[in-house]
Amino acid sequence: MRGHYQVSNARDDRVFTAFSWHPGGNVDRRTNLYYLETRDMGRTWQTAAGQTVQIPLGDDDVHGAALAHDFQAEGRLVYVNDIQLDADGHPVVVMVTSTDHRPGPYGNPRSFTVVRWDGQAWQVHEIAPTTNNYDMGSLYVESDGALRFIGPSEPGPQRWGTGGEVAAWTSQDRGRTWTKTRDVTHDSPRNHSYVRRPVDAAEGFYAMWADGNWYTYTRSYLYFTNRRGDRVWRLPYTMDQDHASPELMECWSDP
């Protein structure tokens, strides 16, 4: 099996990972979602159902036990974003799925998609439409068990370019349905993307990302937001001292 795009995470003694497949080694055909985990530091690997598989995976394993969902059969491409364990300890994977590798409307319908193991089978649901295959956001599991996604789901000023406006989405039913709870950015001069979850994300430092104009060379700033998404700060572009304070972006922050 040939592929490249992979996400991984760890909790206690579990290391878990999800990845796609490049048919014929062709990056423009990346598809399918696979899942494996280990509880013994990589000596053995299991599927979500607990079946042990032999690694490395080969061409005979394309439709094997590690396959979480056959997106190829649906004519869809897969761009993996993030992986977490939900409140039940079940893996949840977020990705962008589309129908074409090219930017622009060719790939529509294109969406942020969540694939979750429910203890018996993998369930696939849409979070929100999006505009570029390389849009990227992060998944959070809240203390009450809710799933939360923060990413560039809203069209930005460079509509078909990577990224857009950042929004927060929440699911109270294990990922089946999603509600937009906050527009974190809006009316931006440049697209935002690659929204990442910091390690041990804290109340005041919950997600960070960068911006830029997909069509031309521009400055790219770094931003972060708090857990509620009602405050956004921008890091300084240049520094002449060892320490500097971030700038509160009042245009995106509640008074």
Coordinates of N, CA and C in Angstrom, one line a residue:
M1 N 0.8 -1.2 0.0 CA 0.0 0.0 0.0 C 0.9 1.2 0.0
R2 N 0.5 2.2 -0.9 CA 1.3 3.4 -1.0 C 0.4 4.6 -0.5
G3 N 0.9 5.4 0.3 CA 0.2 6.5 0.8 C 1.1 7.5 1.5
H4 N 0.6 8.6 2.0 CA 1.4 9.5 2.7 C 0.7 10.2 3.8
Y5 N -0.5 10.7 3.5 CA -1.2 11.6 4.5 C -1.7 10.8 5.6
Q6 N -1.2 11.2 6.8 CA -1.5 10.4 8.0 C -1.6 11.3 9.2
V7 N -2.5 11.0 10.1 CA -2.6 11.7 11.4 C -2.5 10.7 12.5
S8 N -2.0 11.1 13.7 CA -1.9 10.2 14.8 C -2.1 10.9 16.1
N9 N -2.3 10.2 17.2 CA -2.5 10.8 18.5 C -2.2 9.7 19.5
A10 N -2.3 10.0 20.8 CA -2.0 9.0 21.8 C -2.8 9.4 23.1
R11 N -3.2 8.4 23.8 CA -3.9 8.5 25.1 C -3.5 7.3 25.9
D12 N -2.9 7.6 27.1 CA -2.5 6.5 28.0 C -1.6 5.5 27.2
D13 N -2.0 4.2 27.1 CA -1.1 3.3 26.4 C -1.5 3.1 25.0
R14 N -2.5 3.9 24.5 CA -2.9 3.7 23.1 C -2.3 4.8 22.2
V15 N -1.7 4.3 21.1 CA -1.3 5.2 20.0 C -2.2 4.8 18.8
F16 N -2.8 5.8 18.2 CA -3.8 5.5 17.2 C -3.6 6.4 16.0
T17 N -3.8 5.9 14.8 CA -3.5 6.6 13.6 C -4.5 6.3 12.5
A18 N -4.7 7.3 11.6 CA -5.6 7.1 10.4 C -4.8 7.7 9.2
F19 N -5.1 7.1 8.0 CA -4.3 7.5 6.9 C -5.1 7.1 5.6
S20 N -4.7 7.7 4.5 CA -5.3 7.4 3.2 C -4.4 6.5 2.3
W21 N -4.9 6.3 1.1 CA -4.2 5.4 0.1 C -4.0 6.2 -1.2
H22 N -2.8 6.1 -1.8 CA -2.6 6.7 -3.1 C -2.6 5.6 -4.2
P23 N -3.7 5.3 -4.9 CA -3.7 4.3 -5.9 C -2.6 4.5 -6.9
G24 N -1.8 3.5 -7.1 CA -0.7 3.6 -8.1 C 0.4 4.6 -7.7
G25 N 0.4 5.0 -6.4 CA 1.3 6.0 -6.0 C 1.0 7.4 -6.4
N26 N -0.3 7.6 -6.9 CA -0.7 8.9 -7.5 C -1.3 9.8 -6.4
V27 N -0.7 10.9 -6.1 CA -1.2 11.7 -5.0 C -2.5 12.4 -5.4
D28 N -2.8 12.5 -6.7 CA -4.0 13.2 -7.1 C -5.2 12.2 -7.0
R29 N -5.0 11.0 -6.6 CA -6.1 10.0 -6.5 C -6.3 9.5 -5.1
R30 N -5.7 10.2 -4.1 CA -5.7 9.8 -2.7 C -7.2 9.5 -2.3
T31 N -7.4 8.4 -1.6 CA -8.8 8.0 -1.3 C -8.7 7.0 -0.1
N32 N -9.9 6.7 0.3 CA -10.1 5.7 1.4 C -9.6 6.2 2.7
L33 N -10.1 5.6 3.8 CA -9.6 5.9 5.1 C -9.3 4.6 5.8
Y34 N -8.1 4.5 6.5 CA -7.7 3.4 7.2 C -7.4 3.7 8.6
Y35 N -7.5 2.8 9.5 CA -7.3 3.0 11.0 C -6.6 1.9 11.6
L36 N -5.6 2.2 12.4 CA -4.9 1.2 13.2 C -4.5 1.8 14.6
E37 N -4.3 0.9 15.6 CA -3.9 1.4 16.9 C -3.0 0.3 17.5
T38 N -2.2 0.8 18.4 CA -1.3 -0.2 19.2 C -1.4 0.2 20.7
R39 N -1.3 -0.9 21.5 CA -1.2 -0.7 22.9 C 0.1 -1.2 23.5
D40 N 1.0 -1.6 22.7 CA 2.3 -2.1 23.2 C 3.5 -1.5 22.5
M41 N 3.3 -0.2 22.2 CA 4.4 0.6 21.6 C 4.8 0.1 20.2
G42 N 3.8 -0.3 19.5 CA 4.1 -0.7 18.1 C 4.5 -2.1 17.8
R43 N 4.6 -2.9 18.8 CA 4.9 -4.3 18.6 C 3.8 -5.1 17.8
T44 N 2.6 -4.7 18.2 CA 1.4 -5.3 17.4 C 0.4 -4.2 17.1
W45 N -0.3 -4.3 16.1 CA -1.3 -3.3 15.6 C -2.7 -4.0 15.4
Q46 N -3.7 -3.2 15.9 CA -5.1 -3.7 15.8 C -6.0 -2.7 15.0
T47 N -7.1 -3.2 14.5 CA -8.1 -2.4 14.0 C -9.0 -1.9 15.2
A48 N -9.9 -1.0 14.8 CA -10.8 -0.5 15.9 C -11.6 -1.6 16.5
A49 N -11.9 -2.7 15.8 CA -12.6 -3.8 16.3 C -11.8 -4.8 17.1
G50 N -10.5 -4.5 17.1 CA -9.6 -5.4 17.9 C -8.9 -6.4 17.2
Q51 N -9.0 -6.5 15.8 CA -8.4 -7.5 15.0 C -6.9 -7.1 14.8
T52 N -6.0 -8.1 15.1 CA -4.6 -7.8 14.8 C -4.3 -7.9 13.4
V53 N -3.5 -7.0 12.8 CA -3.1 -7.0 11.4 C -1.5 -7.0 11.4
Q54 N -1.0 -7.6 10.3 CA 0.4 -7.6 10.1 C 0.8 -6.4 9.3
I55 N 1.9 -5.8 9.7 CA 2.4 -4.6 9.0 C 3.8 -4.9 8.5
P56 N 4.3 -4.3 7.5 CA 3.6 -3.2 6.8 C 2.4 -3.7 5.9
L57 N 1.4 -2.8 5.7 CA 0.3 -3.1 4.9 C 0.8 -3.1 3.4
G58 N 0.3 -4.1 2.6 CA 0.7 -4.2 1.2 C -0.5 -4.0 0.3
D59 N -0.3 -4.2 -1.0 CA -1.4 -4.0 -2.0 C -2.5 -4.9 -1.7
D60 N -2.3 -6.0 -1.1 CA -3.4 -7.0 -0.8 C -4.3 -6.5 0.4
D61 N -3.8 -5.4 1.1 CA -4.6 -4.9 2.2 C -5.4 -3.7 1.9
V62 N -5.5 -3.3 0.6 CA -6.3 -2.1 0.3 C -7.7 -2.2 0.8
H63 N -8.3 -3.4 0.7 CA -9.6 -3.6 1.1 C -9.6 -4.6 2.3
G64 N -8.6 -4.5 3.1 CA -8.4 -5.4 4.2 C -9.0 -4.9 5.5
A65 N -8.7 -5.5 6.6 CA -9.3 -5.2 7.9 C -9.1 -3.8 8.4
A66 N -8.0 -3.1 8.0 CA -7.7 -1.8 8.4 C -8.6 -0.7 7.7
L67 N -9.3 -1.1 6.7 CA -10.1 -0.1 5.9 C -11.3 0.3 6.8
A68 N -11.3 1.6 7.1 CA -12.5 2.2 7.8 C -13.6 2.5 6.9
H69 N -13.3 3.1 5.8 CA -14.4 3.4 4.8 C -13.9 3.5 3.4
D70 N -14.6 2.9 2.5 CA -14.2 2.8 1.1 C -14.7 4.0 0.3
F71 N -14.0 5.1 0.4 CA -14.4 6.3 -0.3 C -14.1 6.1 -1.8
Q72 N -13.2 5.3 -2.2 CA -13.0 5.0 -3.6 C -14.2 4.6 -4.3
A73 N -15.0 3.7 -3.7 CA -16.2 3.2 -4.3 C -17.2 4.2 -4.5
E74 N -17.1 5.3 -3.7 CA -18.0 6.5 -3.8 C -17.5 7.5 -4.8
G75 N -16.3 7.3 -5.3 CA -15.7 8.3 -6.2 C -15.2 9.6 -5.5
R76 N -14.8 9.4 -4.2 CA -14.4 10.6 -3.4 C -12.9 10.5 -3.0
L77 N -12.3 11.6 -3.0 CA -10.9 11.8 -2.5 C -10.9 12.1 -1.1
V78 N -9.8 11.8 -0.4 CA -9.7 12.0 1.1 C -8.5 12.8 1.4
Y79 N -8.7 13.9 2.2 CA -7.6 14.7 2.7 C -7.7 14.8 4.2
V80 N -6.9 13.9 4.9 CA -7.1 13.7 6.4 C -6.6 14.9 7.1
N81 N -7.4 15.3 8.2 CA -7.1 16.5 9.0 C -6.7 16.2 10.4
D82 N -7.4 15.4 11.1 CA -7.2 15.2 12.6 C -7.8 13.9 13.1
I83 N -7.4 13.5 14.3 CA -7.9 12.3 14.9 C -7.9 12.5 16.4
Q84 N -9.0 12.0 17.0 CA -9.2 12.1 18.5 C -9.9 10.8 18.9
L85 N -10.0 10.6 20.2 CA -10.8 9.6 20.9 C -12.0 10.4 21.5
D86 N -13.2 9.9 21.3 CA -14.4 10.6 21.9 C -14.5 10.2 23.3
A87 N -15.6 10.6 23.9 CA -15.9 10.4 25.4 C -16.0 8.9 25.7
D88 N -16.4 8.1 24.6 CA -16.5 6.6 24.8 C -15.2 5.9 24.5
G89 N -14.1 6.6 24.2 CA -12.9 6.0 23.8 C -12.8 5.5 22.4
H90 N -13.8 5.9 21.6 CA -13.8 5.5 20.2 C -13.1 6.5 19.3
P91 N -12.4 6.0 18.3 CA -11.7 7.0 17.4 C -12.6 7.8 16.5
V92 N -12.3 9.0 16.3 CA -13.0 9.9 15.4 C -12.0 10.6 14.5
V93 N -12.2 10.6 13.2 CA -11.3 11.2 12.3 C -12.0 12.2 11.5
V94 N -11.4 13.4 11.3 CA -11.9 14.5 10.5 C -11.1 14.6 9.2
M95 N -11.7 14.9 8.1 CA -11.0 15.0 6.8 C -11.9 15.9 5.9
V96 N -11.3 16.3 4.8 CA -12.0 16.9 3.7 C -12.2 15.8 2.6
T97 N -13.4 15.7 2.1 CA -13.7 14.7 1.0 C -14.2 15.6 -0.2
S98 N -13.8 15.1 -1.4 CA -14.1 15.9 -2.6 C -14.2 14.9 -3.8
T99 N -14.5 15.4 -4.9 CA -14.6 14.5 -6.1 C -13.5 14.8 -7.2
D100 N -12.6 15.7 -6.9 CA -11.6 16.1 -7.9 C -10.4 16.7 -7.1
H101 N -9.2 16.4 -7.6 CA -8.0 16.9 -7.0 C -7.8 18.4 -7.3
R102 N -8.4 18.9 -8.3 CA -8.2 20.3 -8.7 C -8.9 21.3 -7.8
P103 N -8.3 22.5 -7.6 CA -9.0 23.5 -6.9 C -10.2 24.1 -7.7
G104 N -11.1 24.8 -7.1 CA -12.2 25.4 -7.8 C -13.4 24.5 -7.6
P105 N -14.5 24.8 -8.4 CA -15.7 24.0 -8.2 C -15.7 22.6 -8.7
Y106 N -14.6 22.2 -9.4 CA -14.5 20.8 -9.9 C -14.7 19.8 -8.8
G107 N -14.3 20.0 -7.6 CA -14.3 19.0 -6.6 C -15.6 19.0 -5.8
N108 N -16.6 19.8 -6.1 CA -17.9 19.9 -5.4 C -18.7 18.6 -5.8
P109 N -19.5 18.1 -4.8 CA -19.6 18.6 -3.4 C -18.3 18.2 -2.6
R110 N -17.8 19.2 -1.9 CA -16.6 19.1 -1.1 C -17.0 19.4 0.3
S111 N -16.6 18.6 1.3 CA -17.0 18.9 2.7 C -16.0 18.4 3.7
F112 N -16.0 19.1 4.9 CA -15.4 18.5 6.1 C -16.3 17.3 6.5
T113 N -15.7 16.2 6.7 CA -16.4 15.0 7.0 C -15.8 14.3 8.2
V114 N -16.6 13.7 9.0 CA -16.2 13.0 10.2 C -16.5 11.5 10.1
V115 N -15.6 10.7 10.4 CA -15.8 9.2 10.4 C -15.5 8.8 11.8
R116 N -16.5 8.1 12.4 CA -16.4 7.7 13.8 C -16.8 6.3 14.0
W117 N -15.9 5.6 14.8 CA -16.2 4.2 15.2 C -17.2 4.2 16.4
D118 N -18.3 3.5 16.2 CA -19.4 3.6 17.3 C -19.3 2.3 18.2
G119 N -18.3 1.6 18.1 CA -18.2 0.3 18.8 C -18.5 -0.9 18.1
Q120 N -19.2 -0.7 16.9 CA -19.6 -1.8 16.1 C -19.2 -1.6 14.6
A121 N -19.3 -0.4 14.2 CA -19.0 0.0 12.8 C -18.6 1.4 12.7
W122 N -18.1 1.8 11.5 CA -17.7 3.1 11.2 C -18.8 3.9 10.7
Q123 N -19.1 5.1 11.2 CA -20.2 6.0 10.8 C -19.6 7.2 10.1
V124 N -20.2 7.6 9.0 CA -19.7 8.8 8.2 C -20.7 9.9 8.2
H125 N -20.3 11.1 8.5 CA -21.3 12.2 8.5 C -20.5 13.5 8.1
E126 N -21.3 14.4 7.5 CA -20.8 15.7 7.1 C -20.8 16.7 8.2
I127 N -19.7 17.5 8.4 CA -19.7 18.6 9.3 C -20.2 19.8 8.6
A128 N -19.6 20.2 7.5 CA -19.9 21.4 6.8 C -19.3 21.4 5.4
P129 N -19.9 22.1 4.4 CA -19.3 22.3 3.1 C -18.0 23.1 3.3
T130 N -17.1 22.9 2.3 CA -15.9 23.8 2.3 C -15.5 24.0 0.8
T131 N -14.4 24.8 0.6 CA -14.1 25.2 -0.7 C -12.8 24.8 -1.3
N132 N -11.9 24.1 -0.5 CA -10.6 23.7 -1.1 C -10.2 22.4 -0.4
N133 N -9.6 21.5 -1.2 CA -9.2 20.2 -0.6 C -8.2 20.3 0.5
Y134 N -7.4 21.4 0.5 CA -6.4 21.5 1.6 C -6.9 22.4 2.7
D135 N -8.1 22.7 2.8 CA -8.7 23.3 4.0 C -8.4 22.4 5.2
M136 N -8.0 22.9 6.3 CA -7.7 22.0 7.4 C -8.1 22.6 8.8
G137 N -8.7 21.8 9.6 CA -9.1 22.2 10.9 C -8.9 21.1 11.9
S138 N -9.3 21.4 13.2 CA -9.0 20.4 14.3 C -10.2 20.0 15.0
L139 N -10.2 18.8 15.6 CA -11.3 18.3 16.3 C -11.0 18.3 17.8
Y140 N -12.0 18.6 18.6 CA -11.9 18.7 20.1 C -13.0 17.8 20.7
V141 N -12.7 17.2 21.8 CA -13.7 16.5 22.6 C -13.9 17.3 23.9
E142 N -15.1 17.8 24.1 CA -15.3 18.7 25.3 C -15.6 17.8 26.5
S143 N -15.5 18.5 27.7 CA -15.7 17.8 28.9 C -17.1 17.1 29.1
D144 N -18.1 17.7 28.4 CA -19.4 17.1 28.4 C -19.7 16.0 27.4
G145 N -18.6 15.7 26.6 CA -18.7 14.7 25.6 C -19.0 15.2 24.2
A146 N -19.3 16.5 24.1 CA -19.6 17.0 22.8 C -18.4 17.0 21.9
L147 N -18.6 16.9 20.6 CA -17.5 17.0 19.6 C -17.5 18.4 19.1
R148 N -16.3 19.0 18.9 CA -16.2 20.4 18.4 C -15.2 20.4 17.3
F149 N -15.5 21.1 16.3 CA -14.6 21.3 15.1 C -14.3 22.8 14.9
I150 N -13.1 23.2 14.8 CA -12.7 24.6 14.5 C -11.9 24.5 13.2
G151 N -12.4 25.2 12.1 CA -11.7 25.2 10.9 C -12.2 26.2 9.9
P152 N -11.6 26.3 8.7 CA -12.0 27.3 7.7 C -13.1 26.9 6.9
S153 N -14.3 26.7 7.4 CA -15.4 26.1 6.7 C -16.2 27.2 5.9
E154 N -15.9 28.5 6.2 CA -16.7 29.5 5.5 C -15.9 30.1 4.3
P155 N -16.5 30.4 3.2 CA -15.7 31.0 2.1 C -15.0 32.3 2.5
G156 N -13.8 32.4 2.0 CA -13.0 33.6 2.3 C -12.8 34.5 1.2
P157 N -12.0 35.5 1.3 CA -11.8 36.5 0.2 C -11.2 35.9 -1.1
Q158 N -10.4 34.8 -0.9 CA -9.9 34.1 -2.1 C -10.6 32.8 -2.1
R159 N -11.8 32.8 -2.7 CA -12.8 31.8 -2.6 C -12.3 30.4 -2.8
W160 N -11.7 30.1 -3.9 CA -11.3 28.8 -4.2 C -9.9 28.4 -3.7
G161 N -9.2 29.4 -3.1 CA -7.9 29.1 -2.5 C -8.0 28.3 -1.2
T162 N -6.8 27.8 -0.8 CA -6.8 27.1 0.5 C -7.3 28.0 1.6
G163 N -8.1 27.5 2.5 CA -8.6 28.2 3.6 C -9.9 29.0 3.4
G164 N -10.2 29.9 4.3 CA -11.4 30.7 4.2 C -11.5 31.4 5.6
E165 N -12.8 31.6 6.0 CA -13.0 32.2 7.3 C -13.2 31.1 8.3
V166 N -12.6 31.2 9.5 CA -12.7 30.2 10.5 C -14.0 30.2 11.3
A167 N -14.6 29.0 11.5 CA -15.8 28.9 12.3 C -15.7 27.7 13.2
A168 N -16.5 27.7 14.3 CA -16.6 26.7 15.2 C -17.9 25.9 15.1
W169 N -17.8 24.6 15.0 CA -19.0 23.7 14.9 C -19.1 22.7 16.0
T170 N -20.3 22.4 16.5 CA -20.4 21.5 17.6 C -21.5 20.4 17.3
S171 N -21.2 19.2 17.8 CA -22.1 18.1 17.7 C -22.4 17.5 19.1
Q172 N -23.7 17.4 19.4 CA -24.1 16.8 20.7 C -24.5 15.4 20.5
D173 N -24.5 14.8 19.3 CA -25.0 13.5 19.1 C -23.9 12.6 18.5
R174 N -22.7 12.7 19.0 CA -21.6 11.8 18.5 C -21.2 12.0 17.1
G175 N -21.4 13.2 16.5 CA -21.0 13.5 15.2 C -22.0 13.3 14.1
R176 N -23.2 12.9 14.5 CA -24.2 12.7 13.4 C -24.7 14.1 12.8
T177 N -24.9 15.1 13.7 CA -25.4 16.4 13.2 C -24.5 17.4 13.8
W178 N -24.3 18.5 13.1 CA -23.4 19.6 13.5 C -24.1 21.0 13.4
T179 N -23.8 21.8 14.3 CA -24.4 23.2 14.3 C -23.2 24.2 14.4
K180 N -23.2 25.2 13.6 CA -22.2 26.2 13.7 C -22.5 27.1 14.9
T181 N -21.6 27.2 15.8 CA -21.8 28.0 17.0 C -21.1 29.3 17.0
R182 N -20.2 29.5 16.1 CA -19.4 30.8 16.2 C -18.7 31.0 14.8
D183 N -18.8 32.2 14.3 CA -17.8 32.7 13.3 C -16.7 33.3 14.0
V184 N -15.5 32.6 14.0 CA -14.4 33.1 14.7 C -13.7 34.2 14.0
T185 N -13.7 34.2 12.6 CA -13.2 35.3 11.8 C -14.2 35.7 10.8
H186 N -14.1 36.9 10.2 CA -15.1 37.3 9.2 C -14.5 38.6 8.5
D187 N -14.9 38.8 7.3 CA -14.4 40.0 6.5 C -12.9 40.1 6.5
S188 N -12.2 39.0 6.3 CA -10.8 39.1 6.4 C -10.2 39.5 5.0
P189 N -9.0 40.1 5.0 CA -8.3 40.4 3.8 C -7.6 39.2 3.1
R190 N -7.3 38.2 3.9 CA -6.7 37.0 3.4 C -7.3 35.7 4.0
N191 N -7.2 34.6 3.3 CA -7.8 33.4 3.8 C -7.0 32.9 5.1
H192 N -7.7 32.2 5.9 CA -7.1 31.5 7.1 C -7.2 30.0 6.9
S193 N -6.2 29.3 7.3 CA -6.2 27.8 7.3 C -5.2 27.2 8.2
Y194 N -5.2 25.9 8.1 CA -4.3 25.0 9.0 C -4.6 25.3 10.4
V195 N -5.8 25.3 10.8 CA -6.2 25.5 12.2 C -5.8 24.3 13.0
R196 N -4.9 24.5 14.0 CA -4.3 23.3 14.8 C -4.7 23.4 16.2
R197 N -4.8 22.2 16.8 CA -5.1 22.1 18.3 C -3.8 22.0 19.0
P198 N -3.4 23.0 19.9 CA -2.2 22.8 20.6 C -2.2 21.6 21.5
V199 N -1.0 21.1 21.8 CA -0.9 20.0 22.8 C -1.4 20.6 24.2
D200 N -2.3 19.8 24.8 CA -2.9 20.3 26.1 C -3.5 21.7 25.9
A201 N -4.3 21.8 24.9 CA -4.9 23.1 24.7 C -5.6 23.7 25.9
A202 N -5.4 24.9 26.2 CA -5.9 25.6 27.4 C -7.0 26.6 27.1
E203 N -7.7 27.0 28.1 CA -8.8 27.9 27.9 C -8.5 29.2 27.1
G204 N -7.3 29.7 27.3 CA -6.9 30.9 26.6 C -6.1 30.7 25.3
F205 N -5.7 29.5 25.0 CA -4.9 29.1 23.9 C -5.4 27.8 23.3
Y206 N -6.5 27.9 22.5 CA -7.3 26.7 22.2 C -7.1 26.3 20.7
A207 N -6.8 27.2 19.8 CA -6.5 26.9 18.4 C -5.6 27.9 17.9
M208 N -4.8 27.5 16.9 CA -3.9 28.5 16.3 C -3.8 28.2 14.8
W209 N -3.5 29.2 14.0 CA -3.5 29.1 12.5 C -2.8 30.2 11.9
A210 N -2.7 30.2 10.6 CA -2.0 31.2 9.8 C -3.0 31.7 8.7
D211 N -2.6 32.9 8.1 CA -3.4 33.4 7.0 C -2.5 33.6 5.8
G212 N -3.1 33.9 4.7 CA -2.3 34.3 3.5 C -3.2 34.3 2.3
N213 N -2.7 34.9 1.2 CA -3.5 35.0 -0.1 C -3.0 33.9 -1.0
W214 N -3.9 33.0 -1.3 CA -3.6 31.9 -2.1 C -3.1 32.2 -3.5
Y215 N -3.5 33.4 -4.0 CA -3.2 33.7 -5.4 C -1.9 34.5 -5.6
T216 N -1.3 35.0 -4.5 CA -0.1 35.9 -4.7 C 0.7 35.8 -3.4
Y217 N 2.0 36.2 -3.5 CA 2.9 36.2 -2.3 C 2.5 37.3 -1.4
T218 N 2.2 37.0 -0.1 CA 1.8 38.0 0.9 C 2.4 37.6 2.2
R219 N 2.3 38.6 3.1 CA 2.6 38.2 4.5 C 1.7 37.1 5.0
S220 N 2.2 36.4 6.0 CA 1.4 35.4 6.6 C 1.5 35.5 8.1
Y221 N 0.4 35.9 8.8 CA 0.4 36.1 10.2 C -0.1 34.8 10.9
L222 N 0.4 34.7 12.2 CA -0.1 33.6 13.1 C -1.1 34.2 14.0
Y223 N -2.2 33.4 14.3 CA -3.3 33.8 15.1 C -3.6 32.7 16.1
F224 N -4.2 33.1 17.2 CA -4.8 32.0 18.1 C -6.1 32.6 18.8
T225 N -6.9 31.6 19.2 CA -8.1 32.0 19.9 C -8.3 31.2 21.2
N226 N -9.3 31.7 22.0 CA -9.6 31.0 23.2 C -10.6 29.9 23.0
R227 N -11.0 29.3 24.0 CA -11.9 28.1 23.9 C -13.3 28.6 23.4
R228 N -13.8 29.7 23.8 CA -15.1 30.2 23.3 C -15.0 30.7 21.9
G229 N -13.8 31.0 21.4 CA -13.7 31.6 20.1 C -14.2 33.0 20.0
D230 N -14.3 33.7 21.1 CA -14.8 35.1 21.1 C -13.7 36.1 21.3
R231 N -12.4 35.6 21.3 CA -11.2 36.5 21.3 C -10.2 35.9 20.3
V232 N -9.7 36.7 19.5 CA -8.6 36.3 18.5 C -7.4 37.2 18.7
W233 N -6.2 36.7 18.8 CA -5.0 37.4 18.9 C -4.1 37.1 17.7
R234 N -3.3 38.2 17.3 CA -2.4 38.0 16.2 C -1.0 38.2 16.8
L235 N -0.1 37.3 16.4 CA 1.3 37.4 16.9 C 2.0 38.4 16.0
P236 N 3.0 39.1 16.6 CA 3.8 40.1 15.8 C 4.5 39.5 14.6
Y237 N 4.6 40.2 13.5 CA 5.2 39.7 12.3 C 6.7 39.7 12.5
T238 N 7.2 40.8 13.1 CA 8.7 40.9 13.4 C 8.8 41.2 14.9
M239 N 10.0 40.9 15.5 CA 10.3 41.1 16.9 C 11.7 41.7 17.0
D240 N 11.9 42.7 17.8 CA 13.2 43.2 18.0 C 13.7 43.0 19.5
Q241 N 12.8 42.2 20.2 CA 13.2 41.9 21.6 C 12.8 40.4 21.8
D242 N 13.3 39.8 22.9 CA 13.0 38.4 23.2 C 11.6 38.1 23.4
H243 N 10.8 39.1 23.9 CA 9.4 38.9 24.2 C 8.6 40.0 23.6
A244 N 7.4 39.7 23.2 CA 6.4 40.6 22.7 C 5.0 40.1 23.0
S245 N 4.1 41.1 23.1 CA 2.7 40.7 23.4 C 1.9 40.5 22.1
P246 N 1.0 39.6 22.0 CA 0.1 39.4 20.9 C -0.9 40.6 20.8
E247 N -1.4 40.8 19.6 CA -2.4 41.9 19.4 C -3.8 41.4 19.4
L248 N -4.6 41.9 20.3 CA -6.0 41.5 20.3 C -6.7 42.0 19.0
M249 N -7.3 41.1 18.2 CA -8.0 41.5 17.0 C -9.4 41.9 17.3
E250 N -9.6 43.2 17.6 CA -10.9 43.7 18.0 C -12.0 43.5 17.0
C251 N -11.6 43.4 15.7 CA -12.6 43.2 14.7 C -13.3 41.9 14.7
W252 N -12.6 40.9 15.4 CA -13.2 39.5 15.5 C -13.5 39.2 17.0
S253 N -13.3 40.1 17.9 CA -13.5 39.8 19.3 C -14.7 40.5 19.9
D254 N -15.4 39.8 20.8 CA -16.5 40.4 21.5 C -16.0 41.5 22.4
P255 N -16.8 42.6 22.5 CA -16.4 43.7 23.4 C -16.3 43.2 24.9

